[in-house]
Each structure stands twice: as C-alpha cells, then as structure tokens.
Short mmCIF file of C-alpha atoms and ligand atoms in Angstrom, two decimals:
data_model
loop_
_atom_site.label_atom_id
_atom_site.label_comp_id
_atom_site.label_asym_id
_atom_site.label_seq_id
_atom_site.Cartn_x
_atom_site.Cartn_y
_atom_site.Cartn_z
CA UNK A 27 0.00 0.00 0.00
CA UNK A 28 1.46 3.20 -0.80
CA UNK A 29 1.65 4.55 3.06
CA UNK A 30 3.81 1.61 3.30
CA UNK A 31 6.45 2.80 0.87
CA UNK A 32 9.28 3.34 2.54
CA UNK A 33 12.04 5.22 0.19
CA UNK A 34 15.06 5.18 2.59
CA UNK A 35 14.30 0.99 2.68
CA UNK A 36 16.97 0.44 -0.37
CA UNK A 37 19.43 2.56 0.40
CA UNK A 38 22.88 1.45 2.08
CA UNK A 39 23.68 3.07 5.27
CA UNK A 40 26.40 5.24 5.88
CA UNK A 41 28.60 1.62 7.04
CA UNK A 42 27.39 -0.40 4.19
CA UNK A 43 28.11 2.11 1.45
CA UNK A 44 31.70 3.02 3.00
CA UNK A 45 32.26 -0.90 3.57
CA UNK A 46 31.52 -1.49 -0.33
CA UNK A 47 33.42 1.95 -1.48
CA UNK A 48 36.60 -0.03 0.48
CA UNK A 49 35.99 -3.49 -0.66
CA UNK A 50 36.63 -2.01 -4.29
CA UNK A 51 39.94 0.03 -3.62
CA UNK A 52 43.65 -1.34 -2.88
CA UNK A 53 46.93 0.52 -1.86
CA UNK A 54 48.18 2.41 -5.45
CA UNK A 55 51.83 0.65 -6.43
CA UNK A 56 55.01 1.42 -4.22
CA UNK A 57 57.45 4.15 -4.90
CA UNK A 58 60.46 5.21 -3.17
CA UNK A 59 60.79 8.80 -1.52
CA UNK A 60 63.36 10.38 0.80
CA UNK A 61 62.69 9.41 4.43
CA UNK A 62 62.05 12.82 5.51
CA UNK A 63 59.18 12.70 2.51
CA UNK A 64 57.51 9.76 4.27
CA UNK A 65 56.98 11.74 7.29
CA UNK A 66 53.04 11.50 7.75
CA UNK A 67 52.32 8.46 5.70
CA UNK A 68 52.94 4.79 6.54
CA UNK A 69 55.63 2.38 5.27
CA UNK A 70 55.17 -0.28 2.44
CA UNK A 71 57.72 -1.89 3.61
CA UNK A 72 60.08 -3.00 6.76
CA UNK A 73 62.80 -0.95 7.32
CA UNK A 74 66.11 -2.66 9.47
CA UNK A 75 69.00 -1.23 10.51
CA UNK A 76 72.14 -1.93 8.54
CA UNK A 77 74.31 -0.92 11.74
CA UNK A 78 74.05 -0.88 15.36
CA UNK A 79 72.61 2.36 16.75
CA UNK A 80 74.23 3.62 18.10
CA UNK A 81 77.18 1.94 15.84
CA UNK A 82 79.66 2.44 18.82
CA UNK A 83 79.96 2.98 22.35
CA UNK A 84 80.66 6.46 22.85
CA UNK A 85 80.47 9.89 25.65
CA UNK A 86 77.33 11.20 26.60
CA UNK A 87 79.36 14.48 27.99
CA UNK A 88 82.44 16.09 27.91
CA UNK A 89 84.59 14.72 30.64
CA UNK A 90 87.15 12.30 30.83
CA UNK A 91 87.37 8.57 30.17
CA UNK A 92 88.84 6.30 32.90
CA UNK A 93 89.13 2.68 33.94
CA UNK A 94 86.47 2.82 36.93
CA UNK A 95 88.76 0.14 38.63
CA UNK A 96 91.63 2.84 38.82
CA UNK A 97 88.82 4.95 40.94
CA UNK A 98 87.60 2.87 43.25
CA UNK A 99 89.42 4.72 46.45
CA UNK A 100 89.13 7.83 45.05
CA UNK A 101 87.37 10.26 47.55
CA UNK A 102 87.26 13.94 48.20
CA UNK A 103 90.12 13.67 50.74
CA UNK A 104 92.45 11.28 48.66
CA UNK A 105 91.91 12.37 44.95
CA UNK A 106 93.68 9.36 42.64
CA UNK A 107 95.16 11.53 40.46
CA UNK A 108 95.63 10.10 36.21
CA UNK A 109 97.60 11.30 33.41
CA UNK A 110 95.95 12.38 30.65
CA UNK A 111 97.26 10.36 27.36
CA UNK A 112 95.23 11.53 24.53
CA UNK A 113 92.33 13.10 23.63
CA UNK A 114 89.10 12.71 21.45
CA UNK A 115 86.79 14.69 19.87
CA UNK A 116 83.19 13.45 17.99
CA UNK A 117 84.79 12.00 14.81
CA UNK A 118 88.23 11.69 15.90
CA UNK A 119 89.18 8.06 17.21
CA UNK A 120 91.79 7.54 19.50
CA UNK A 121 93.67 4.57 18.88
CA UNK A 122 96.53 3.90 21.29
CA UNK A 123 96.14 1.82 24.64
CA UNK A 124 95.51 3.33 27.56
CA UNK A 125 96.58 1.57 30.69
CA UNK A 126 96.16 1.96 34.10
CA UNK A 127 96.68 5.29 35.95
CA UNK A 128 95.89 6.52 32.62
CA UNK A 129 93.00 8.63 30.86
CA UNK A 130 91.43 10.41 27.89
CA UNK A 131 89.95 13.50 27.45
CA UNK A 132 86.49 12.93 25.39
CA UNK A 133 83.83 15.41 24.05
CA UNK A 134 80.22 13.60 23.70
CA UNK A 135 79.88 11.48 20.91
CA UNK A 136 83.26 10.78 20.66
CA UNK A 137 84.01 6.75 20.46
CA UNK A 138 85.05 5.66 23.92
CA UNK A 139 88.67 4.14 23.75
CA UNK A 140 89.20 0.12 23.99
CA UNK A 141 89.36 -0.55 27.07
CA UNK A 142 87.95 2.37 29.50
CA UNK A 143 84.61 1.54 30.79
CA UNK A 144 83.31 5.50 32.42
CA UNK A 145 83.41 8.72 31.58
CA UNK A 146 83.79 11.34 34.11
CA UNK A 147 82.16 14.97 33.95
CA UNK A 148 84.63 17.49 33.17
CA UNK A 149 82.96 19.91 35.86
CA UNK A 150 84.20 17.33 38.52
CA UNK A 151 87.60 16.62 37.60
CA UNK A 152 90.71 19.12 38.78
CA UNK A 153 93.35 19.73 36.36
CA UNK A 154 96.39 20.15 38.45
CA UNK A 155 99.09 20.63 35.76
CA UNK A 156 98.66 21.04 31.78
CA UNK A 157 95.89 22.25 29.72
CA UNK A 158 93.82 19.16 30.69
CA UNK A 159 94.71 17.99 27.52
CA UNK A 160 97.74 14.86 26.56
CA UNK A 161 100.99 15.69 28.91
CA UNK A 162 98.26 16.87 31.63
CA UNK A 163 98.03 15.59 35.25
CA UNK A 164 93.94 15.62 36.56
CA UNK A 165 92.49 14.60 39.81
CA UNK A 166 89.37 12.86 40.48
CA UNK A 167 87.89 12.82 43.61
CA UNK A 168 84.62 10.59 43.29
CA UNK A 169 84.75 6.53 42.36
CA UNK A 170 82.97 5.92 38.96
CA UNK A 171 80.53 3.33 38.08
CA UNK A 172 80.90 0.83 34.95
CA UNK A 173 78.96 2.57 32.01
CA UNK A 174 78.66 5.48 33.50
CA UNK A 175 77.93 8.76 30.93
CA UNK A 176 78.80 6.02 28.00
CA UNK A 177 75.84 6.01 25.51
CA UNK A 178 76.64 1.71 24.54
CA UNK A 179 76.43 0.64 20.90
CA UNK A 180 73.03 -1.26 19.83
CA UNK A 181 71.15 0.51 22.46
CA UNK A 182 68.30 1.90 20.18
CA UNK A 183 68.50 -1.56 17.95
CA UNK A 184 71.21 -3.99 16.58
CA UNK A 185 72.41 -4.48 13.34
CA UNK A 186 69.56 -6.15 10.98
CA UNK A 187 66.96 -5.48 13.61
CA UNK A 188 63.69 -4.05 12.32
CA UNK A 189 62.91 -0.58 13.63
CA UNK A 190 60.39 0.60 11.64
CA UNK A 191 57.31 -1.90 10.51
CA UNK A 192 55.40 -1.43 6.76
CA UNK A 193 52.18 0.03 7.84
CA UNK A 194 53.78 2.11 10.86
CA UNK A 195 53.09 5.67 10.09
CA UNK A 196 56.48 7.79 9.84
CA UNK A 197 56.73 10.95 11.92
CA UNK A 198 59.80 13.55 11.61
CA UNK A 199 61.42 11.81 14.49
CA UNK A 200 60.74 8.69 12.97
CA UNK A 201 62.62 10.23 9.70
CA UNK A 202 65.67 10.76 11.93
CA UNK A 203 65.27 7.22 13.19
CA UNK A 204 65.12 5.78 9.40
CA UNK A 205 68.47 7.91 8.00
CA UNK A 206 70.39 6.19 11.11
CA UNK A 207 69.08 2.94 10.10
CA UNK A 208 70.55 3.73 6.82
CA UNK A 209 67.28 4.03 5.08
CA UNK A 210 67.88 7.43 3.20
CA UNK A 211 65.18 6.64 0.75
CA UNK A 212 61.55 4.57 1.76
CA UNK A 213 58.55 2.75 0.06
CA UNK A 214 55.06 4.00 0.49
CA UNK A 215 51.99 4.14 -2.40
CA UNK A 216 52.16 6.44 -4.01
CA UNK A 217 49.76 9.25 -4.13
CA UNK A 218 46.78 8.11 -5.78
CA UNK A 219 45.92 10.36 -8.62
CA UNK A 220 42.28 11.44 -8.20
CA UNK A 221 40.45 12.97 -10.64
CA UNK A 222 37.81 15.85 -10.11
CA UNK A 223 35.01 16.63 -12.31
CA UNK A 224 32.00 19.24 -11.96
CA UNK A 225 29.43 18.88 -13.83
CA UNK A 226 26.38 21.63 -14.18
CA UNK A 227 25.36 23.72 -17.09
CA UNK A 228 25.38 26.43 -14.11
CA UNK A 229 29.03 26.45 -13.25
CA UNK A 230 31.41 29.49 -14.43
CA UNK A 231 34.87 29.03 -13.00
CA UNK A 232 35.88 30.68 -9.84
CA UNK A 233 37.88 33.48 -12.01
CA UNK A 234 34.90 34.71 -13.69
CA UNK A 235 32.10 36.94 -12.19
CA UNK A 236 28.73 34.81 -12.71
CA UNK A 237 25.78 36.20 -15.20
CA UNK A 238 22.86 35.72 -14.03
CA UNK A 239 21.38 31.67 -13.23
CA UNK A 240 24.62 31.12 -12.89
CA UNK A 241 27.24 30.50 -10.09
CA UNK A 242 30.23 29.61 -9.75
CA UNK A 243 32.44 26.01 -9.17
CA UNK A 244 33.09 25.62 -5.56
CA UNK A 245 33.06 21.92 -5.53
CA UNK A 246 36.44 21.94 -7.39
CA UNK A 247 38.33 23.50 -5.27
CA UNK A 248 37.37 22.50 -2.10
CA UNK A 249 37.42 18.93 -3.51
CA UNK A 250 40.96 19.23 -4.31
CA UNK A 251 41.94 20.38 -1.09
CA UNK A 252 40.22 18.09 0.47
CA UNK A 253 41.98 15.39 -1.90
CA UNK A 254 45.38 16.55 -0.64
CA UNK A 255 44.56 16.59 2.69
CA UNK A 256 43.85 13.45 2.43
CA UNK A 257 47.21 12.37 0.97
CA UNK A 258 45.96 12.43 -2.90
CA UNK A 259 47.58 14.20 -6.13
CA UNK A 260 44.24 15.75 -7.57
CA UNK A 261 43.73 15.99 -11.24
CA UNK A 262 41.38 18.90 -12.17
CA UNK A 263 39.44 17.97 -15.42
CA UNK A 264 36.64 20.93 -15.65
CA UNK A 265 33.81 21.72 -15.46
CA UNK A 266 31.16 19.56 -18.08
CA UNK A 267 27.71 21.00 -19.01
CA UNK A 268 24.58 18.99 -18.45
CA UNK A 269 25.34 17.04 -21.80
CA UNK A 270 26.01 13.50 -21.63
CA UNK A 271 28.38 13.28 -24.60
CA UNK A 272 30.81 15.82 -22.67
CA UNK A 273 30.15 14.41 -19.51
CA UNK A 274 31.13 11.17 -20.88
CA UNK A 275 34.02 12.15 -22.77
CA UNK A 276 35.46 13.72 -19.50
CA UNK A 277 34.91 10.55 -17.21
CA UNK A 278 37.05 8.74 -19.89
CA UNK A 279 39.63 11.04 -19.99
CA UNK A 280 39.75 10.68 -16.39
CA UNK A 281 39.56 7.19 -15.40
CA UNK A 282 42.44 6.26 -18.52
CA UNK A 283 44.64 8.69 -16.43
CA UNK A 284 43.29 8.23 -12.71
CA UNK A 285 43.25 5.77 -9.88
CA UNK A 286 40.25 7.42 -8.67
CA UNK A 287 37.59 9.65 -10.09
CA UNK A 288 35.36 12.07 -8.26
CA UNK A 289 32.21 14.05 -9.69
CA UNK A 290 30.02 16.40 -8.08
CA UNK A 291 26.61 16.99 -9.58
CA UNK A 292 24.34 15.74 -11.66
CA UNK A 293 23.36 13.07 -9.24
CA UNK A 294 20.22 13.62 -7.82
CA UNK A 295 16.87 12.66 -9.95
CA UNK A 296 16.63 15.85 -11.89
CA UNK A 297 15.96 16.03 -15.68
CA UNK A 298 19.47 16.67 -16.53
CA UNK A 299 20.92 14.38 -13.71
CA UNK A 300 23.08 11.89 -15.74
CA UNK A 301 25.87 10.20 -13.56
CA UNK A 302 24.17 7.08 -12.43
CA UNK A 303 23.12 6.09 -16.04
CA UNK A 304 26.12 7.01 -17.37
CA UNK A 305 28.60 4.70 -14.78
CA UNK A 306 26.14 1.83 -15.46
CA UNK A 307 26.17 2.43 -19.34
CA UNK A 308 30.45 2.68 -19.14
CA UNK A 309 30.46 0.29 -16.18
CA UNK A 310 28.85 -0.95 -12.93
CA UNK A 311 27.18 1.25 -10.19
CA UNK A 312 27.59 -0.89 -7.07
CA UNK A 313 24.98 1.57 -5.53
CA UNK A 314 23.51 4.97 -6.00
CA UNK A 315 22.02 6.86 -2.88
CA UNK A 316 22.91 6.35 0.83
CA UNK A 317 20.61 7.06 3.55
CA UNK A 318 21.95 10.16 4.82
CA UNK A 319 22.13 13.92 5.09
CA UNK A 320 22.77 16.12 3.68
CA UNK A 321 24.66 14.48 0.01
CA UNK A 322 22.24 11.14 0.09
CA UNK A 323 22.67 10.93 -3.82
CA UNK A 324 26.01 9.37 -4.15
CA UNK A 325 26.60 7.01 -6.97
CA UNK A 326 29.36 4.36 -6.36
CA UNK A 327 30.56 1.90 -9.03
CA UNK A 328 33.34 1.38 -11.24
CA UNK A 329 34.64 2.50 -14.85
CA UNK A 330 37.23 0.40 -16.43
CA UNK A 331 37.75 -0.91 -13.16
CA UNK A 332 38.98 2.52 -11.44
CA UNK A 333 36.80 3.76 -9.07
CA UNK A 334 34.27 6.40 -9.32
CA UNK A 335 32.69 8.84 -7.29
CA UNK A 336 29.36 10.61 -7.88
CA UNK A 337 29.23 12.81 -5.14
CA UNK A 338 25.73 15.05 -5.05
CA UNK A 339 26.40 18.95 -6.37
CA UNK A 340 25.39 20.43 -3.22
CA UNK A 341 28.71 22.18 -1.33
CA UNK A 342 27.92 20.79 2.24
CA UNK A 343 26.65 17.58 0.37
CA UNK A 344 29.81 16.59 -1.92
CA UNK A 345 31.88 17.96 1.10
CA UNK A 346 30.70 15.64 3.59
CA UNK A 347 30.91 12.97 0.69
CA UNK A 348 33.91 13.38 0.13
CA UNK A 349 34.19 13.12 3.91
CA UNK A 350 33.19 10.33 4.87
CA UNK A 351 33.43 8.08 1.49
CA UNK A 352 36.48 9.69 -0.83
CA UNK A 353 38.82 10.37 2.29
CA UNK A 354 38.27 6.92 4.02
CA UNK A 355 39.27 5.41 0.23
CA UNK A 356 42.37 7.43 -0.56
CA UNK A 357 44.02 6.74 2.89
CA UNK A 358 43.16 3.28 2.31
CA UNK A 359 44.77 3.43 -1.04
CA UNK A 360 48.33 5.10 0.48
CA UNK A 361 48.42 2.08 2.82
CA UNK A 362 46.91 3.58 6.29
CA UNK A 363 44.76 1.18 8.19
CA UNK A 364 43.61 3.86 10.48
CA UNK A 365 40.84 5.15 7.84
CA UNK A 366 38.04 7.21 10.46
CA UNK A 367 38.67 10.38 12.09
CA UNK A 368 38.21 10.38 15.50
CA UNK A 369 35.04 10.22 17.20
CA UNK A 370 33.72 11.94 20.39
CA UNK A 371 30.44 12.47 22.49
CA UNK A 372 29.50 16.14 23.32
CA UNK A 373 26.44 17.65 24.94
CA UNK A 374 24.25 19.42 22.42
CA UNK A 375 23.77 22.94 23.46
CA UNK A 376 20.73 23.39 21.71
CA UNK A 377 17.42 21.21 20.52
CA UNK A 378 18.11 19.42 17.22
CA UNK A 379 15.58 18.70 15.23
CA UNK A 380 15.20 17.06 11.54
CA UNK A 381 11.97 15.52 9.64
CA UNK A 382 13.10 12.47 8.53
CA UNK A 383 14.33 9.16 9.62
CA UNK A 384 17.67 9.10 7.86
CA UNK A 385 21.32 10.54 9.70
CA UNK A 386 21.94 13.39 10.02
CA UNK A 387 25.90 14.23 9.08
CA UNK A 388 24.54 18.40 10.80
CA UNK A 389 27.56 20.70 10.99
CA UNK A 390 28.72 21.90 14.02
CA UNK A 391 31.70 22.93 16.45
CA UNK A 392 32.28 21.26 19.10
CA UNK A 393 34.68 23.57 22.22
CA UNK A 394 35.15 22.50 26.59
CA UNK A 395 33.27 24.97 28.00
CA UNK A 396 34.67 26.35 31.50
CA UNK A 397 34.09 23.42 33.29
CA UNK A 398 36.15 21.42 30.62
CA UNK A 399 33.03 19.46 29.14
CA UNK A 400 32.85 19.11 25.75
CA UNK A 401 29.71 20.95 23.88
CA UNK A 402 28.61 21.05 20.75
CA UNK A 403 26.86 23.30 19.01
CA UNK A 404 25.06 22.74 15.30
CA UNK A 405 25.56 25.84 13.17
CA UNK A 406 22.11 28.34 13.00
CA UNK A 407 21.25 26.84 9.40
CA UNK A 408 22.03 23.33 7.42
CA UNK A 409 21.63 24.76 4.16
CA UNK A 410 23.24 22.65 2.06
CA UNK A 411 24.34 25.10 -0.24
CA UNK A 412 26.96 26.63 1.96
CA UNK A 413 30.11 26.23 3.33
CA UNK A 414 31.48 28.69 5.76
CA UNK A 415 29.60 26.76 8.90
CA UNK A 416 31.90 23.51 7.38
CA UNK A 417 35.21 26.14 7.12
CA UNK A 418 34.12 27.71 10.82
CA UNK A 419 33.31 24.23 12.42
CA UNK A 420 34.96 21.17 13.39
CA UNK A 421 33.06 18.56 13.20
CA UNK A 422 29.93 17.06 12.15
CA UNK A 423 27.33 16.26 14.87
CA UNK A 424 25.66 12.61 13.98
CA UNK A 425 22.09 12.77 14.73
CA UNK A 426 21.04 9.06 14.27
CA UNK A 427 18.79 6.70 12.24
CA UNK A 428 15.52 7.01 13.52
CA UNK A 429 15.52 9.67 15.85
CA UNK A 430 13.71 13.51 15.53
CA UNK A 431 16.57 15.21 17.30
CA UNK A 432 18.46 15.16 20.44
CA UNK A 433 17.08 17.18 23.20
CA UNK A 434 19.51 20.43 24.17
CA UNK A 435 21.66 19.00 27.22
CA UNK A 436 22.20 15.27 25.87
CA UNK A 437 25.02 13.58 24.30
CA UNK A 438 25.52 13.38 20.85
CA UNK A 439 28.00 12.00 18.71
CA UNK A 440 30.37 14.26 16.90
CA UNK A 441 33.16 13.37 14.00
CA UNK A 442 36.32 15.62 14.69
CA UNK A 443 36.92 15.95 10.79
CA UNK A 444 39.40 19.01 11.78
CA UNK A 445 41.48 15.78 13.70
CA UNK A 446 43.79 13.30 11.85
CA UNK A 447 42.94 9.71 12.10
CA UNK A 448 44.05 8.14 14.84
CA UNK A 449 44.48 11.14 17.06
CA UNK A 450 43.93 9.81 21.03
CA UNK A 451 41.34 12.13 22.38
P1 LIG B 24 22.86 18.63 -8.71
O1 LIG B 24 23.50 17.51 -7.97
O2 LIG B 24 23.42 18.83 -10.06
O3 LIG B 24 21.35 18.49 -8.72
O4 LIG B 24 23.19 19.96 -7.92
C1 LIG B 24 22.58 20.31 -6.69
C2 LIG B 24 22.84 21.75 -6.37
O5 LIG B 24 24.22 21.98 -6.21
C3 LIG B 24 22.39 22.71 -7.47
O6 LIG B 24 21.89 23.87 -6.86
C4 LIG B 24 23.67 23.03 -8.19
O7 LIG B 24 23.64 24.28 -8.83
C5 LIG B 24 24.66 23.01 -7.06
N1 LIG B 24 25.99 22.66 -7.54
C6 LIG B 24 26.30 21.61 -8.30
N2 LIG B 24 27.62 21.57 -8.55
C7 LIG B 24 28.15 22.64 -7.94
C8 LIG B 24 29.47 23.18 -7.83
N3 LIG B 24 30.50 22.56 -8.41
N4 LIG B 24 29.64 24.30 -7.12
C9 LIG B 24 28.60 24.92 -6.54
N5 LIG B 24 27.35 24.47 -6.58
C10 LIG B 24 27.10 23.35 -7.28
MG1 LIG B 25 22.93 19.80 -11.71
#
C-alpha cells in the first residue's frame, strides 16, 4: 500500500556504502621517496638497521674517560690523580692503549677508547698541571661506576633489527630514526591520482564573475583540497555541461589517467541528472544513494575498473561525501589502516531537530566549555548550499537513524573531521 512505501528501505547506510566503497579500492603501487618525505604516511615496507645504533659505544658528555677500577678509592680527601694520554673529539678516534693510571679526554659522541669503561664529567675533575689535555696531570675525587655517561652501541636496535614496521606511520622523528638505520630513501603508495570533475550547465569558473542563473564552481576547489589533505595528487578535469556526450568524454579522460575519479553533480533525480546512467552504461554502479544527510545521492561503481565517485552537487553535500566516502578510500589506497577520524560524544547545546528518519551528518563545532566538558553546538542553518559553517566548524554532529533530534543537554556523537585519524582524544 502506498503509506507503506518506505524510500530510505533500499538505500545502504552510511557503514554499508563506505564498507563497499573499500571493498573495491587497494593501496596504489610502491614508490620510493626520501625518508624525511615519508613523514606523515605509513611504510610499504620494513625498514632494518644496517648498523648498530648507536654503531659504537661512545660519551654522553664532555669529561674524561677512565678505567672505573683505577677509581675505586678515590674520595674527596684522597683524589687518585691520572695522566691524561690523549684526547678525542666526535669524529676523531683515539687509537693507542691506555693503561692503568691513565685517561682520555672525550667530548660527547666521541668513540670511547678500547678498554675504559666510564666517563667522568669534566665539571668534577681538577686539572692540576697542563691544559687538561695529553701531557696533563687531573684529579678525580669521586669513584665511577661501569657505564657510566657512556651512551653503549646497539642501544636503540642492533644491526639487521627491524625498527620501523610497513604500515607504521612515519613521523619527523621517525625520519631521523630511518636515515640512522641507513634508510635514506623509503617505500610508500604512491599518491593516488584522483580525478575531479563538476558537472552543471550552471558552473562558471571561480575566475569569472557569474551572469545571471549562474554561479560559480566551488566543488572543485574544495574537492581538491580536500583530496590533498587526504594524501591524494588531484587531477582537475573541468567543469562539463549537463550534456552527456561531454560528460562522458570527460569521465574517460579521467579514469584512462586516474586511480580514482570524483564528480560532483548531476546526481540527484533531476531532468538533466546523468551520472548514475552514465557509470552503469560505461560500467557498474555498485549503488547509487545512501541514507543520509545532507549528500544522500552518491553514486558508487566502477569504470574500467577505477573507481568512481558521484558525489551530489550540493557544497555541504559533496563535502561531507567526500568526507566520509572519498577520504576513508584514498588513505586506504596510500596504505593507512587507520581510515576514520576520531570520534567523540559532546552535549548538544541546543534542541536538534530534523523531519526524517535518515542521519543526520549536521555541521557543528564542538569547544570545553569552563568546566572542561565538551559541547557542541550545530551551526544556525544546514543549508546545504553553503560552506562557511563547514570552514568555521569542526566537526559534524551525527544525529542518528531514527531519531527527531536530540534534546539540548544530551550527548551526541560528533566526527572531529578538523582531527587526523588516529588522534587519542
Ligand atoms: P545537482 O547535484 O546537479 O542536482 O546539484 C545540486 C545543487 O548543487 C544545485 O543547486 C547546483 O547548482 C549546485 N551545484 C552543483 N555543482 C556545484 C558546484 N561545483 N559548485 C557549486 N554548486 C554546485
Ligand atoms: Mg545539476
């Protein structure tokens, strides 16, 4: 009976659609980039080290080295006093024996001679006669302990020892940590091309001032940021008219030269609306609305096996598309296994309210107010065709299946979409 009709009953959630979007993408080939590059994305590959690290014992001060046996009566009343046989600097190695009664002066980093086994602070130790360097006499007044001040070799890892694992994201420490370990150059996949199309008989690019009916691309560019935020190399390909031939001939273009391809508009059920039939003419739409909002007219599927987007032509719509379908799929493609941004409960500040039974994706900003607890509050309108309550907010408050609102003073569930993934809140 038609009050039974239920048109949100065949579309995928939010889960299922984002589950199938993953199910058809895989991590883009390997290349190899400088380690300091890497920093931010995650290794294709295991990195060992090809030395020790550190590769040899050496000072962690500037002092002098000693044979801690030769100190073990030393006290501040009977000083065992050493001659000083040598000296070392960080990349100068001392090579001659040093034997008992004997020491050398050593800056940090400097390779601790064969043989000595502590270093003593040069604050501490009196130079009675020389320079304190070879020919001197010192006195040291304190017993030292085996290993004292010495940094050993293999401390951080031993030779052949993975340090970093494929999958591990690299940080800029973790670049210092990969050029010790010898790995000057890494693997990761490679940025995934993406290509962006708009389509809309409507659009004038940003450069031009709009006649009137029309208005101007703003998909594109925030689509492209968004792609290399999310680790992609965006492709722009322009803007096609409501004309299948030129849509087509575009999408073509794109997916011979893409690993990825993204469209905004076109994809709702209007007259000129031609993305859905298009991907299932050219390939297979694996499915073609979600139940959510705003941006519910997304059209999955695949075009000579790459990928394609059909995000809907609304700003806040593709936006939070792109969000929650394109992101998840490029990081998944450059080898992260962390794909969702992280996820917190806030107390609405005010009533939310929506008409229908489908999420809500509403946007919002969430702040600690002076008691530290976490509010959020939605942005004044939803309108779908702007974007400056997505460019002032942080996250997107999820008002769930089935539910009219949430009541002002309840928890809600908010996406941090200003947060990487994987950030511990
Ligand atoms: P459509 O998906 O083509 O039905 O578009 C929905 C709404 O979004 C319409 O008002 C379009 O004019 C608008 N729109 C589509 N593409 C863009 C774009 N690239 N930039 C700004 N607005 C757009
Ligand atoms: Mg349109």
């Amino acid at each position: 009976m038609a009050q039974d009709f239920n048109p949100d009953a065949h579309m995928l959630t939010v889960e299922e659609a984002l589950d199938v979007v993953l199910r058809h993408v895989v991590p883009t080939p390997i290349e190899e980039i400088a380690c300091w590059r890497a920093a931010g994305l995650p290794l294709a590959r295991d990195v060992a080290t090809d030395i020790d690290l550190a590769p040899f014992a050496n000072s962690a001060m500037d002092g002098y080295a000693v044979h801690a046996e030769d100190l073990l009566d030393a006290d501040v009343k009977h000083p065992v006093v050493l001659d000083v046989v040598g000296h070392e600097a960080a990349g100068h190695v001392f090579e001659g024996a040093v034997g008992t009664g004997e020491t050398v002066r050593i800056m940090t980093g400097a390779p601790v001679p064969e043989g000595l086994d502590a270093v003593v602070k040069y604050e501490i130790v009196e130079v009675l006669e020389g320079d304190g360097n070879e020919g001197s006499r010192v006195a040291l007044r304190k017993p030292a302990s085996i290993g004292e001040n010495i940094r050993a070799a293999g401390l951080e890892a031993h030779r052949g020892e993975v340090i970093m694992r494929a999958g591990e994201v690299v940080t800029p420490a973790g670049a210092g940590l990969l050029a010790n370990a010898g790995a000057a150059v890494v693997s990761v996949h490679r940025a995934p091309r993406v290509g962006i199309i708009s389509l809309g008989t409507e659009l004038v690019d940003a450069s031009v001032v709009p006649a009137r009916g029309q208005i101007r691309d703003v998909n594109a560019p925030a689509l492209m940021a968004s792609a290399i935020a999310a680790g992609a190399e965006p492709v722009f390909y322009g803007i096609a008219p409501d004309d299948e031939g030129r849509i087509c001939e575009l999408v073509r273009r794109a997916v011979d030269e893409c690993d990825l391809v993204v469209t905004s508009g076109g994809a709702s059920a209007g007259d000129y609306d031609y993305v859905t039939a298009l991907v299932a003419r050219e390939g297979t739409v694996l499915f073609d609305r979600i139940s959510m909002r705003p941006g519910k007219a997304v059209t999955f599927g695949l075009v000579n096996d790459v990928p394609f987007v059909g995000l809907s032509g609304n700003p806040a719509g593709a936006f939070i598309g792109f969000e929650l379908f394109v992101r998840p799929a490029i990081r998944k493609m450059r080898g992260h296994s962390d794909l969702q941004r992280p996820v917190q409960k806030a107390r609405v500040q005010r009533d939310v309210k929506k008409r229908q039974d489908r999420r809500f994706y509403n946007r919002a900003r969430v702040e600690r107010d002076p008691a530290g607890e976490l509010v959020a509050t939605e942005a004044a309108t939803q309108n779908s065709a702007m974007l400056v309550d997505l460019h002032r907010g942080n996250c997107l408050l999820v008002v769930p299946d089935g539910l009219r609102g949430i009541t002002a003073g309840d928890e809600g569930e908010v996406i941090r979409y200003d947060l990487p993934e994987g950030t511990v809140l």
